[in-house]
Amino acid sequence: MAESIISVAYDHPGCSTASAWARKAREPDPQEKAVLIARIKRLLREQDAVLVAHYYVHPDLQDLAEQTGGIVSDSLDMANFGHRHPAKTIVVAGVRFMGETAKILNPEKRVLMPDLEAECSLDLGCPADEFSAFCDAHPERSVVVYANTSAAVKARADWMVTSSIALPVVKHLMEQGKKILWAPDRHLGAYVQEQTGADMLLWQGACVVHDEYKAQELIALKAQYPGCIVLVHPESPRAVIQLADVVGSTTQLINAARNTDAKVFIVATDNGILHKMRTLCPDKLFLEAPTAGAGANCTSCSHCPWMAMNGLINLAQVLETGTNEIVVDPAIIPRAVLPIQRMLDFARQISLPTSGIGNA
Ligand code: 13P
Ligand code: SF4
């Protein structure tokens, strides 16, 4: 039986969704939007830059990334794509750990972000010094960290994983008889532990978005749509995961929506993903999984406040001015790149399908 120890009491420490929401990117009016899009396209060309976007950012940014030869994808594919693309500048429309991962993999390139304060509650909830002490207390364990962590935390890890590759990596380590120290997402960690039977110690972080999905309300919504399919990101609580027909990364959930015959889907992940799902499957109905209900304390309501900081206006500004460059301490990079590169090599070795969704 796998052992599980709660490392720290957790209540989204240090993370204020209210101050994040206050920085939400302003939406330009349609005329301003057309001018901005044309300006960004020109700047990307002039600056030899590529736009790498996550499915949770505003649809305008997702479309722009695809229209300009960039990518919209999950965090694994974002890292892969930026690493392989020849552009001298990578512009990451997402959150800070995604920009840092791009910089760690490409220290010679310039990595820009529309807003450098676009954080992540998982990253904020796993300070490097406390995490390091946790690792020191368990030196016999292989340290596996989720991508949603700082460069300093990655530098302490043996492996980095994203949600699309966490299960195969942990199975691989189990086969080698390894015990695992996992951080920071407690729900994803518990899911991986349950699926693999691995011996895992879990850091007790959580995502402010996925933590809010409610099982009872999901059961009620399901009952209204007989035959519907429930798609769940594994950062969601266990009771919600148990109601899922498909559990997976953002790319894996989109693939499931595309490849399943059902007409109605309930989606338990950030609602930014609905843009891609609805574009790819215009004849299907996609509903947000409920975040309200008994005991609800909804502060993010199915959308990440940090992803919402990315917009056309600040994207154009950073391309024009070169501000908001990601800087990672050069002393950390040689150590932090190891767990990331290990994951990318492993993904290639097991031929983990990458998305290319909508980019083909
Ligand atoms: P994916 O790797 O599935 O895109 O997830 C990233 C993330 O931050 C989910 O909240
Ligand atoms: Fe982090 Fe959650 Fe936002 Fe993803 S959705 S970036 S895990 S806070």
Short mmCIF file of C-alpha atoms and ligand atoms in Angstrom, two decimals:
data_model
loop_
_atom_site.label_atom_id
_atom_site.label_comp_id
_atom_site.label_asym_id
_atom_site.label_seq_id
_atom_site.Cartn_x
_atom_site.Cartn_y
_atom_site.Cartn_z
CA MET A 1 0.00 0.00 0.00
CA ALA A 2 1.37 3.38 -0.97
CA GLU A 3 2.37 5.70 1.84
CA SER A 4 1.10 9.26 1.81
CA ILE A 5 2.27 12.00 4.15
CA ILE A 6 0.88 15.49 4.26
CA SER A 7 3.88 17.79 4.18
CA VAL A 8 2.44 21.22 4.87
CA ALA A 9 -0.96 22.60 5.71
CA TYR A 10 -2.14 24.26 2.54
CA ASP A 11 -4.59 27.04 1.86
CA HIS A 12 -3.36 28.52 -1.41
CA PRO A 13 -0.64 30.35 0.55
CA GLY A 14 0.73 33.57 -0.82
CA CYS A 15 -1.69 33.60 -3.68
CA SER A 16 -4.23 36.32 -4.05
CA THR A 17 -6.62 35.67 -6.89
CA ALA A 18 -8.17 39.10 -6.21
CA SER A 19 -4.95 40.95 -7.04
CA ALA A 20 -4.46 38.69 -10.05
CA TRP A 21 -7.97 39.47 -11.33
CA ALA A 22 -7.21 43.18 -10.91
CA ARG A 23 -4.50 42.79 -13.58
CA LYS A 24 -6.79 41.03 -16.06
CA ALA A 25 -5.86 42.11 -19.59
CA ARG A 26 -8.14 44.79 -21.02
CA GLU A 27 -10.22 43.68 -23.99
CA PRO A 28 -9.73 45.98 -26.98
CA ASP A 29 -12.75 47.09 -29.02
CA PRO A 30 -13.13 45.45 -32.48
CA GLN A 31 -11.41 48.27 -34.38
CA GLU A 32 -8.50 48.43 -31.93
CA LYS A 33 -8.29 44.64 -32.07
CA ALA A 34 -7.80 44.52 -35.84
CA VAL A 35 -5.02 47.12 -35.62
CA LEU A 36 -3.33 45.25 -32.75
CA ILE A 37 -3.45 41.91 -34.55
CA ALA A 38 -1.87 43.39 -37.67
CA ARG A 39 0.80 45.09 -35.52
CA ILE A 40 1.61 41.88 -33.62
CA LYS A 41 1.89 39.88 -36.84
CA ARG A 42 4.32 42.45 -38.23
CA LEU A 43 6.36 42.56 -35.01
CA LEU A 44 6.61 38.77 -34.78
CA ARG A 45 8.05 38.70 -38.30
CA GLU A 46 10.41 41.64 -37.75
CA GLN A 47 11.71 40.29 -34.46
CA ASP A 48 12.10 36.67 -35.58
CA ALA A 49 9.71 35.72 -32.80
CA VAL A 50 7.27 32.84 -32.36
CA LEU A 51 4.14 32.91 -30.23
CA VAL A 52 3.60 29.88 -27.99
CA ALA A 53 0.21 29.94 -26.28
CA HIS A 54 -1.67 27.78 -23.79
CA TYR A 55 -5.28 26.69 -24.31
CA TYR A 56 -6.36 28.73 -21.29
CA VAL A 57 -5.43 32.15 -22.70
CA HIS A 58 -7.85 34.41 -24.55
CA PRO A 59 -9.13 32.98 -27.89
CA ASP A 60 -7.59 35.94 -29.76
CA LEU A 61 -4.13 34.88 -28.59
CA GLN A 62 -4.75 31.22 -29.36
CA ASP A 63 -5.86 32.07 -32.91
CA LEU A 64 -2.97 34.45 -33.41
CA ALA A 65 -0.43 31.84 -32.32
CA GLU A 66 -1.76 29.42 -34.93
CA GLN A 67 -2.09 32.01 -37.67
CA THR A 68 1.54 33.08 -37.27
CA GLY A 69 3.21 29.65 -37.26
CA GLY A 70 3.32 29.30 -33.49
CA ILE A 71 1.40 26.82 -31.38
CA VAL A 72 -1.47 26.60 -28.93
CA SER A 73 -1.12 23.54 -26.78
CA ASP A 74 -0.60 21.95 -23.37
CA SER A 75 2.48 22.65 -21.26
CA LEU A 76 4.45 19.65 -22.55
CA ASP A 77 3.98 20.57 -26.20
CA MET A 78 4.68 24.22 -25.45
CA ALA A 79 8.07 23.26 -24.03
CA ASN A 80 8.80 20.92 -26.92
CA PHE A 81 7.74 23.35 -29.61
CA GLY A 82 9.67 26.35 -28.27
CA HIS A 83 12.74 24.15 -27.89
CA ARG A 84 12.67 22.92 -31.48
CA HIS A 85 11.59 26.15 -33.19
CA PRO A 86 14.43 28.17 -34.76
CA ALA A 87 13.07 31.64 -33.84
CA LYS A 88 15.41 33.84 -31.78
CA THR A 89 12.60 35.08 -29.53
CA ILE A 90 9.91 32.94 -27.91
CA VAL A 91 6.84 34.82 -26.71
CA VAL A 92 4.95 32.76 -24.15
CA ALA A 93 1.26 33.54 -23.67
CA GLY A 94 0.60 31.58 -20.53
CA VAL A 95 1.95 31.68 -17.00
CA ARG A 96 5.38 32.26 -15.59
CA PHE A 97 6.52 28.66 -15.18
CA MET A 98 5.91 28.16 -18.90
CA GLY A 99 8.13 31.14 -19.72
CA GLU A 100 10.80 29.91 -17.32
CA THR A 101 10.73 26.43 -18.82
CA ALA A 102 11.23 27.95 -22.27
CA LYS A 103 14.17 30.00 -20.97
CA ILE A 104 15.77 27.06 -19.16
CA LEU A 105 15.60 24.98 -22.34
CA ASN A 106 16.78 27.87 -24.53
CA PRO A 107 19.11 30.08 -22.48
CA GLU A 108 20.50 31.67 -25.63
CA LYS A 109 17.06 32.84 -26.76
CA ARG A 110 15.03 35.82 -25.61
CA VAL A 111 11.81 34.75 -23.88
CA LEU A 112 9.11 37.38 -23.45
CA MET A 113 5.74 37.28 -21.70
CA PRO A 114 2.83 39.73 -21.88
CA ASP A 115 2.77 39.96 -18.05
CA LEU A 116 5.57 38.64 -15.84
CA GLU A 117 3.22 38.55 -12.85
CA ALA A 118 1.16 35.79 -14.45
CA GLU A 119 1.80 33.21 -11.75
CA CYS A 120 0.22 29.90 -10.76
CA SER A 121 -1.12 28.88 -7.35
CA LEU A 122 0.83 25.62 -7.54
CA ASP A 123 4.10 27.47 -8.11
CA LEU A 124 3.29 30.05 -5.40
CA GLY A 125 2.37 27.27 -2.96
CA CYS A 126 5.73 25.52 -3.26
CA PRO A 127 8.52 27.86 -2.12
CA ALA A 128 11.97 26.56 -3.04
CA ASP A 129 13.43 26.72 0.49
CA GLU A 130 10.57 24.76 2.11
CA PHE A 131 10.58 22.31 -0.75
CA SER A 132 14.30 21.81 -0.45
CA ALA A 133 13.93 21.04 3.26
CA PHE A 134 11.20 18.50 2.39
CA CYS A 135 13.58 16.83 -0.09
CA ASP A 136 16.42 16.87 2.46
CA ALA A 137 14.18 15.03 4.91
CA HIS A 138 13.59 12.22 2.36
CA PRO A 139 16.90 11.68 0.57
CA GLU A 140 16.01 8.11 -0.42
CA ARG A 141 13.19 9.26 -2.73
CA SER A 142 13.24 10.25 -6.41
CA VAL A 143 11.99 13.81 -6.65
CA VAL A 144 9.30 14.31 -9.30
CA VAL A 145 7.94 17.81 -9.74
CA TYR A 146 5.11 19.08 -11.86
CA ALA A 147 5.93 21.65 -14.55
CA ASN A 148 3.96 24.22 -12.53
CA THR A 149 6.94 25.09 -10.31
CA SER A 150 9.72 27.66 -10.16
CA ALA A 151 13.13 27.15 -11.76
CA ALA A 152 14.64 26.75 -8.27
CA VAL A 153 12.23 23.92 -7.41
CA LYS A 154 12.97 22.21 -10.72
CA ALA A 155 16.67 22.50 -9.91
CA ARG A 156 16.04 20.31 -6.86
CA ALA A 157 14.21 17.61 -8.87
CA ASP A 158 15.20 14.41 -10.62
CA TRP A 159 12.25 14.55 -13.01
CA MET A 160 9.83 17.18 -14.21
CA VAL A 161 6.48 16.00 -15.53
CA THR A 162 3.37 17.56 -17.01
CA SER A 163 -0.10 16.09 -16.66
CA SER A 164 0.20 14.35 -20.04
CA ILE A 165 3.24 12.31 -19.02
CA ALA A 166 3.00 11.96 -15.22
CA LEU A 167 1.59 8.42 -15.28
CA PRO A 168 4.20 6.86 -17.63
CA VAL A 169 7.07 8.55 -15.78
CA VAL A 170 5.92 7.33 -12.37
CA LYS A 171 5.30 3.81 -13.74
CA HIS A 172 8.80 3.87 -15.19
CA LEU A 173 10.28 4.87 -11.81
CA MET A 174 8.23 2.22 -10.02
CA GLU A 175 9.60 -0.44 -12.34
CA GLN A 176 13.05 0.60 -11.15
CA GLY A 177 11.92 0.12 -7.53
CA LYS A 178 11.98 3.85 -6.79
CA LYS A 179 9.97 5.62 -4.10
CA ILE A 180 8.75 9.05 -5.06
CA LEU A 181 8.55 12.48 -3.51
CA TRP A 182 5.92 14.42 -5.48
CA ALA A 183 5.18 18.13 -5.66
CA PRO A 184 3.24 20.32 -5.71
CA ASP A 185 -0.30 19.29 -6.84
CA ARG A 186 -1.97 17.06 -4.26
CA HIS A 187 -4.85 16.02 -6.51
CA LEU A 188 -2.70 15.06 -9.48
CA GLY A 189 -0.29 13.33 -7.07
CA ALA A 190 -3.12 11.35 -5.45
CA TYR A 191 -4.49 10.42 -8.88
CA VAL A 192 -1.08 9.17 -10.07
CA GLN A 193 -0.61 7.29 -6.81
CA GLU A 194 -4.00 5.61 -7.16
CA GLN A 195 -3.47 4.70 -10.82
CA THR A 196 0.04 3.32 -10.41
CA GLY A 197 0.16 2.09 -6.80
CA ALA A 198 3.50 3.88 -6.46
CA ASP A 199 4.90 4.81 -3.06
CA MET A 200 4.54 8.60 -3.12
CA LEU A 201 4.92 11.39 -0.59
CA LEU A 202 2.75 14.30 -1.65
CA TRP A 203 3.28 18.02 -1.25
CA GLN A 204 -0.10 19.59 -0.56
CA GLY A 205 -0.48 22.21 -3.29
CA ALA A 206 -3.57 22.82 -5.37
CA CYS A 207 -4.76 24.77 -8.38
CA VAL A 208 -7.22 27.54 -7.51
CA VAL A 209 -9.24 26.77 -10.62
CA HIS A 210 -9.52 22.97 -10.51
CA ASP A 211 -9.86 22.82 -6.73
CA GLU A 212 -13.27 24.46 -7.10
CA TYR A 213 -15.09 21.85 -9.16
CA LYS A 214 -17.91 20.27 -7.18
CA ALA A 215 -18.85 16.60 -7.39
CA GLN A 216 -22.47 16.79 -6.21
CA GLU A 217 -23.33 19.56 -8.65
CA LEU A 218 -21.55 17.66 -11.42
CA ILE A 219 -23.71 14.60 -10.71
CA ALA A 220 -26.82 16.80 -11.01
CA LEU A 221 -25.63 18.34 -14.29
CA LYS A 222 -24.78 14.92 -15.72
CA ALA A 223 -28.29 13.73 -14.94
CA GLN A 224 -29.70 16.49 -17.17
CA TYR A 225 -27.71 15.23 -20.19
CA PRO A 226 -28.00 11.45 -20.46
CA GLY A 227 -25.14 10.01 -22.51
CA CYS A 228 -22.91 13.03 -21.97
CA ILE A 229 -19.16 12.59 -21.51
CA VAL A 230 -17.31 14.13 -18.55
CA LEU A 231 -13.79 15.37 -19.30
CA VAL A 232 -11.64 16.10 -16.23
CA HIS A 233 -8.15 17.53 -15.77
CA PRO A 234 -6.33 15.58 -13.04
CA GLU A 235 -5.68 18.73 -10.98
CA SER A 236 -9.34 18.36 -9.93
CA PRO A 237 -10.40 16.84 -6.59
CA ARG A 238 -10.69 13.04 -6.35
CA ALA A 239 -14.50 13.06 -6.10
CA VAL A 240 -14.65 14.93 -9.42
CA ILE A 241 -12.08 12.68 -11.09
CA GLN A 242 -14.17 9.69 -10.05
CA LEU A 243 -17.04 11.02 -12.16
CA ALA A 244 -14.86 11.38 -15.27
CA ASP A 245 -15.15 9.42 -18.49
CA VAL A 246 -11.76 10.78 -19.52
CA VAL A 247 -8.98 12.16 -17.30
CA GLY A 248 -6.09 13.91 -19.01
CA SER A 249 -4.03 16.93 -19.88
CA THR A 250 -5.61 19.75 -21.84
CA THR A 251 -4.45 18.26 -25.15
CA GLN A 252 -5.67 14.80 -24.16
CA LEU A 253 -9.10 16.21 -23.24
CA ILE A 254 -9.38 18.00 -26.58
CA ASN A 255 -8.43 14.79 -28.40
CA ALA A 256 -11.12 12.94 -26.43
CA ALA A 257 -13.73 15.54 -27.40
CA ARG A 258 -12.73 15.19 -31.02
CA ASN A 259 -12.57 11.41 -31.11
CA THR A 260 -15.71 10.55 -29.11
CA ASP A 261 -19.07 10.28 -30.83
CA ALA A 262 -21.05 11.82 -27.95
CA LYS A 263 -22.71 15.16 -28.61
CA VAL A 264 -22.57 16.67 -25.11
CA PHE A 265 -19.44 17.11 -22.95
CA ILE A 266 -19.02 18.49 -19.45
CA VAL A 267 -15.54 19.94 -19.07
CA ALA A 268 -13.76 20.20 -15.71
CA THR A 269 -10.83 22.38 -16.65
CA ASP A 270 -10.25 26.09 -17.30
CA ASN A 271 -12.93 27.40 -19.67
CA GLY A 272 -10.30 28.87 -22.01
CA ILE A 273 -10.12 25.36 -23.49
CA LEU A 274 -13.69 25.59 -24.78
CA HIS A 275 -12.57 27.82 -27.64
CA LYS A 276 -10.48 25.04 -29.20
CA MET A 277 -13.08 22.36 -28.42
CA ARG A 278 -15.90 24.38 -30.03
CA THR A 279 -13.77 25.28 -33.05
CA LEU A 280 -12.80 21.66 -33.67
CA CYS A 281 -16.26 20.23 -32.93
CA PRO A 282 -18.86 22.84 -33.92
CA ASP A 283 -21.67 20.26 -33.82
CA LYS A 284 -21.03 19.30 -30.18
CA LEU A 285 -22.18 21.00 -26.97
CA PHE A 286 -19.53 21.81 -24.34
CA LEU A 287 -20.61 22.75 -20.82
CA GLU A 288 -18.45 24.02 -17.96
CA ALA A 289 -18.32 21.73 -14.93
CA PRO A 290 -19.96 23.43 -11.93
CA THR A 291 -17.84 25.37 -9.46
CA ALA A 292 -20.75 26.66 -7.39
CA GLY A 293 -22.96 24.82 -4.94
CA ALA A 294 -22.93 23.81 -1.29
CA GLY A 295 -19.77 25.07 0.43
CA ALA A 296 -18.59 26.97 -2.65
CA ASN A 297 -16.00 29.66 -2.19
CA CYS A 298 -15.41 30.36 -5.82
CA THR A 299 -12.69 32.90 -6.48
CA SER A 300 -11.62 31.85 -9.95
CA CYS A 301 -14.77 30.17 -11.30
CA SER A 302 -13.34 27.99 -14.04
CA HIS A 303 -10.87 30.52 -15.34
CA CYS A 304 -7.29 31.09 -14.24
CA PRO A 305 -6.77 34.72 -13.14
CA TRP A 306 -3.11 34.56 -14.16
CA MET A 307 -3.84 33.22 -17.65
CA ALA A 308 -6.32 36.10 -17.97
CA MET A 309 -3.46 38.60 -17.66
CA ASN A 310 -2.41 37.81 -21.23
CA GLY A 311 -3.98 40.04 -23.87
CA LEU A 312 -3.40 41.60 -27.26
CA ILE A 313 -2.47 45.00 -25.80
CA ASN A 314 0.33 43.82 -23.51
CA LEU A 315 1.51 41.31 -26.13
CA ALA A 316 1.96 44.12 -28.68
CA GLN A 317 3.69 46.24 -26.03
CA VAL A 318 6.29 43.63 -25.09
CA LEU A 319 7.09 42.92 -28.71
CA GLU A 320 7.50 46.62 -29.38
CA THR A 321 9.58 47.44 -26.30
CA GLY A 322 11.31 44.16 -25.44
CA THR A 323 10.19 44.51 -21.83
CA ASN A 324 8.97 41.58 -19.75
CA GLU A 325 11.87 39.36 -20.59
CA ILE A 326 12.09 36.18 -18.54
CA VAL A 327 15.31 35.99 -16.58
CA VAL A 328 16.38 32.78 -14.86
CA ASP A 329 19.45 32.82 -12.63
CA PRO A 330 22.21 31.39 -14.89
CA ALA A 331 23.58 29.49 -11.89
CA ILE A 332 20.30 27.54 -11.67
CA ILE A 333 19.83 26.70 -15.36
CA PRO A 334 22.37 23.83 -15.70
CA ARG A 335 20.67 22.00 -12.81
CA ALA A 336 17.06 22.94 -13.68
CA VAL A 337 17.39 21.77 -17.27
CA LEU A 338 18.16 18.17 -16.26
CA PRO A 339 14.67 17.10 -15.08
CA ILE A 340 13.04 18.88 -18.02
CA GLN A 341 15.33 17.35 -20.60
CA ARG A 342 14.87 13.95 -18.96
CA MET A 343 11.11 14.28 -19.46
CA LEU A 344 11.43 15.41 -23.08
CA ASP A 345 13.80 12.52 -23.87
CA PHE A 346 11.46 10.06 -22.16
CA ALA A 347 8.46 11.43 -24.10
CA ARG A 348 10.34 10.79 -27.33
CA GLN A 349 11.44 7.35 -26.17
CA ILE A 350 7.89 6.21 -25.44
CA SER A 351 6.58 8.09 -28.51
CA LEU A 352 4.09 10.05 -26.43
CA PRO A 353 1.83 11.64 -29.01
CA THR A 354 2.16 15.39 -29.16
CA SER A 355 -0.85 17.42 -30.14
CA GLY A 356 -0.32 19.44 -33.26
CA ILE A 357 -4.04 20.08 -32.73
CA GLY A 358 -5.26 22.71 -35.09
CA ASN A 359 -1.73 23.35 -36.23
CA ALA A 360 -1.62 20.67 -38.90
P1 13P B 1 -1.60 21.06 -19.14
O1 13P B 1 -0.21 20.59 -19.11
O2 13P B 1 -2.62 19.95 -19.16
O3 13P B 1 -1.82 22.02 -20.27
O4 13P B 1 -1.92 21.83 -17.78
C1 13P B 1 -1.31 23.01 -17.43
C2 13P B 1 -2.03 23.70 -16.36
O5 13P B 1 -1.59 24.66 -15.80
C3 13P B 1 -3.32 23.14 -15.97
O6 13P B 1 -3.92 23.95 -15.04
FE1 SF4 B 2 -1.77 27.18 -12.25
FE2 SF4 B 2 -4.28 26.40 -12.07
FE3 SF4 B 2 -3.71 28.56 -13.47
FE4 SF4 B 2 -3.01 26.10 -14.37
S1 SF4 B 2 -5.07 26.89 -14.08
S2 SF4 B 2 -1.74 27.92 -14.36
S3 SF4 B 2 -2.50 25.09 -12.43
S4 SF4 B 2 -3.44 28.30 -11.25
#
